[in-house]
Amino acid sequence: HTDADQQVKALAQKKNISLSDSPKNPEMQKKMDEAKNRFSNMKGAQFDRAFANHMSMGHKRLISLAQAWRQDCKDQDVCSLIDTLMPKLQQHAQMADQLKGPAPMGRAPPENPVNR
């Protein structure tokens, strides 16, 4: 993620575009805050599953957005950056899917009272 951020920042600087460190869209900020609150109340396997699902969906959503941006792209530098970043986005989506693991069969094991 750091490498992608650096590439985006470098292109923005080249194009004299200032970037914000936080989302300007209130709806996006609200979703980020809700996810943070949801995860803060989870532990163990519940957290692992929820986080892996969140990462998988987030990467897939970003891939869809990037594909749409690429179709409408008019600036060659931006098009090139999207093309450069797409394989890494796809790889990260696959890694998140692998973190989710196979679907559980049957009932969940009883909760460990130590982890409550």
Tab-separated table of C-alpha atoms in Angstrom:
chain	number	residue	atom	x	y	z
A	1	HIS	CA	0.000	0.000	0.000
A	2	THR	CA	2.868	2.344	0.751
A	3	ASP	CA	4.291	1.945	-2.740
A	4	ALA	CA	0.907	2.666	-4.354
A	5	ASP	CA	0.411	5.700	-2.107
A	6	GLN	CA	3.823	7.039	-3.102
A	7	GLN	CA	3.049	6.585	-6.797
A	8	VAL	CA	-0.294	8.375	-6.469
A	9	LYS	CA	1.290	11.212	-4.468
A	10	ALA	CA	4.098	11.583	-7.018
A	11	LEU	CA	1.633	11.807	-9.902
A	12	ALA	CA	-0.530	14.288	-7.993
A	13	GLN	CA	2.518	16.442	-7.311
A	14	LYS	CA	3.527	16.267	-10.989
A	15	LYS	CA	-0.003	17.388	-11.940
A	16	ASN	CA	-0.093	20.087	-9.212
A	17	ILE	CA	-2.997	18.381	-7.464
A	18	SER	CA	-3.173	18.568	-3.689
A	19	LEU	CA	-4.322	15.430	-1.896
A	20	SER	CA	-5.950	15.117	1.504
A	21	ASP	CA	-4.853	12.576	4.088
A	22	SER	CA	-8.470	11.915	5.035
A	23	PRO	CA	-11.590	11.444	2.944
A	24	LYS	CA	-13.559	14.593	2.162
A	25	ASN	CA	-16.699	12.610	1.465
A	26	PRO	CA	-18.735	12.511	4.713
A	27	GLU	CA	-20.393	9.240	3.690
A	28	MET	CA	-17.005	7.576	3.176
A	29	GLN	CA	-15.761	8.889	6.525
A	30	LYS	CA	-18.918	7.579	8.200
A	31	LYS	CA	-18.374	4.107	6.689
A	32	MET	CA	-14.743	4.105	7.829
A	33	ASP	CA	-15.759	5.110	11.364
A	34	GLU	CA	-18.481	2.437	11.465
A	35	ALA	CA	-16.029	-0.266	10.379
A	36	LYS	CA	-13.491	0.885	12.956
A	37	ASN	CA	-16.123	0.771	15.707
A	38	ARG	CA	-17.390	-2.629	14.564
A	39	PHE	CA	-13.885	-4.126	14.553
A	40	SER	CA	-12.975	-2.610	17.929
A	41	ASN	CA	-15.650	-4.758	19.588
A	42	MET	CA	-14.435	-8.037	18.054
A	43	LYS	CA	-11.788	-10.494	19.135
A	44	GLY	CA	-10.155	-13.650	17.861
A	45	ALA	CA	-11.728	-15.595	15.027
A	46	GLN	CA	-14.689	-13.221	14.790
A	47	PHE	CA	-12.316	-10.308	14.151
A	48	ASP	CA	-10.236	-12.347	11.704
A	49	ARG	CA	-13.287	-13.316	9.625
A	50	ALA	CA	-14.794	-9.835	9.627
A	51	PHE	CA	-11.488	-8.161	8.792
A	52	ALA	CA	-10.724	-10.592	5.952
A	53	ASN	CA	-14.213	-10.062	4.511
A	54	HIS	CA	-13.823	-6.295	4.802
A	55	MET	CA	-10.437	-6.374	3.047
A	56	SER	CA	-11.724	-8.650	0.292
A	57	MET	CA	-14.776	-6.501	-0.404
A	58	GLY	CA	-12.756	-3.289	-0.205
A	59	HIS	CA	-10.153	-4.452	-2.705
A	60	LYS	CA	-12.819	-5.757	-5.087
A	61	ARG	CA	-14.702	-2.465	-4.845
A	62	LEU	CA	-11.487	-0.548	-5.595
A	63	ILE	CA	-10.760	-2.816	-8.574
A	64	SER	CA	-14.228	-2.085	-9.979
A	65	LEU	CA	-13.717	1.655	-9.499
A	66	ALA	CA	-10.267	1.540	-11.087
A	67	GLN	CA	-11.629	-0.374	-14.087
A	68	ALA	CA	-14.347	2.250	-14.551
A	69	TRP	CA	-11.811	5.070	-14.178
A	70	ARG	CA	-9.564	3.357	-16.715
A	71	GLN	CA	-12.366	3.183	-19.291
A	72	ASP	CA	-13.006	6.923	-18.981
A	73	CYS	CA	-9.355	7.882	-18.552
A	74	LYS	CA	-8.131	10.745	-20.737
A	75	ASP	CA	-4.779	11.554	-19.078
A	76	GLN	CA	-2.056	9.145	-20.213
A	77	ASP	CA	-0.171	9.424	-16.912
A	78	VAL	CA	-3.291	8.514	-14.935
A	79	CYS	CA	-4.100	5.663	-17.335
A	80	SER	CA	-0.574	4.347	-16.958
A	81	LEU	CA	-0.746	4.527	-13.173
A	82	ILE	CA	-4.008	2.580	-13.126
A	83	ASP	CA	-2.467	-0.043	-15.427
A	84	THR	CA	0.574	-0.257	-13.153
A	85	LEU	CA	-1.424	-0.608	-9.945
A	86	MET	CA	-4.122	-3.005	-11.186
A	87	PRO	CA	-2.083	-6.252	-10.883
A	88	LYS	CA	-1.178	-5.409	-7.276
A	89	LEU	CA	-4.820	-4.614	-6.469
A	90	GLN	CA	-5.846	-7.968	-7.925
A	91	GLN	CA	-3.109	-9.748	-5.982
A	92	HIS	CA	-4.229	-8.095	-2.745
A	93	ALA	CA	-7.858	-9.084	-3.421
A	94	GLN	CA	-6.743	-12.702	-3.906
A	95	MET	CA	-4.716	-12.581	-0.686
A	96	ALA	CA	-7.734	-11.238	1.206
A	97	ASP	CA	-9.868	-14.037	-0.249
A	98	GLN	CA	-7.290	-16.572	0.938
A	99	LEU	CA	-7.383	-15.055	4.420
A	100	LYS	CA	-11.103	-15.739	4.513
A	101	GLY	CA	-10.298	-19.427	4.142
A	102	PRO	CA	-12.787	-22.139	3.283
A	103	ALA	CA	-16.390	-21.759	4.352
A	104	PRO	CA	-16.953	-23.413	7.734
A	105	MET	CA	-18.836	-26.704	7.786
A	106	GLY	CA	-21.450	-27.405	10.443
A	107	ARG	CA	-21.579	-25.570	13.736
A	108	ALA	CA	-19.024	-23.144	15.039
A	109	PRO	CA	-16.915	-24.384	17.949
A	110	PRO	CA	-17.958	-23.143	21.382
A	111	GLU	CA	-16.530	-19.770	22.320
A	112	ASN	CA	-13.456	-19.907	24.503
A	113	PRO	CA	-14.364	-18.141	27.781
A	114	VAL	CA	-10.800	-16.797	28.040
A	115	ASN	CA	-11.351	-14.691	24.882
A	116	ARG	CA	-14.535	-13.000	26.082
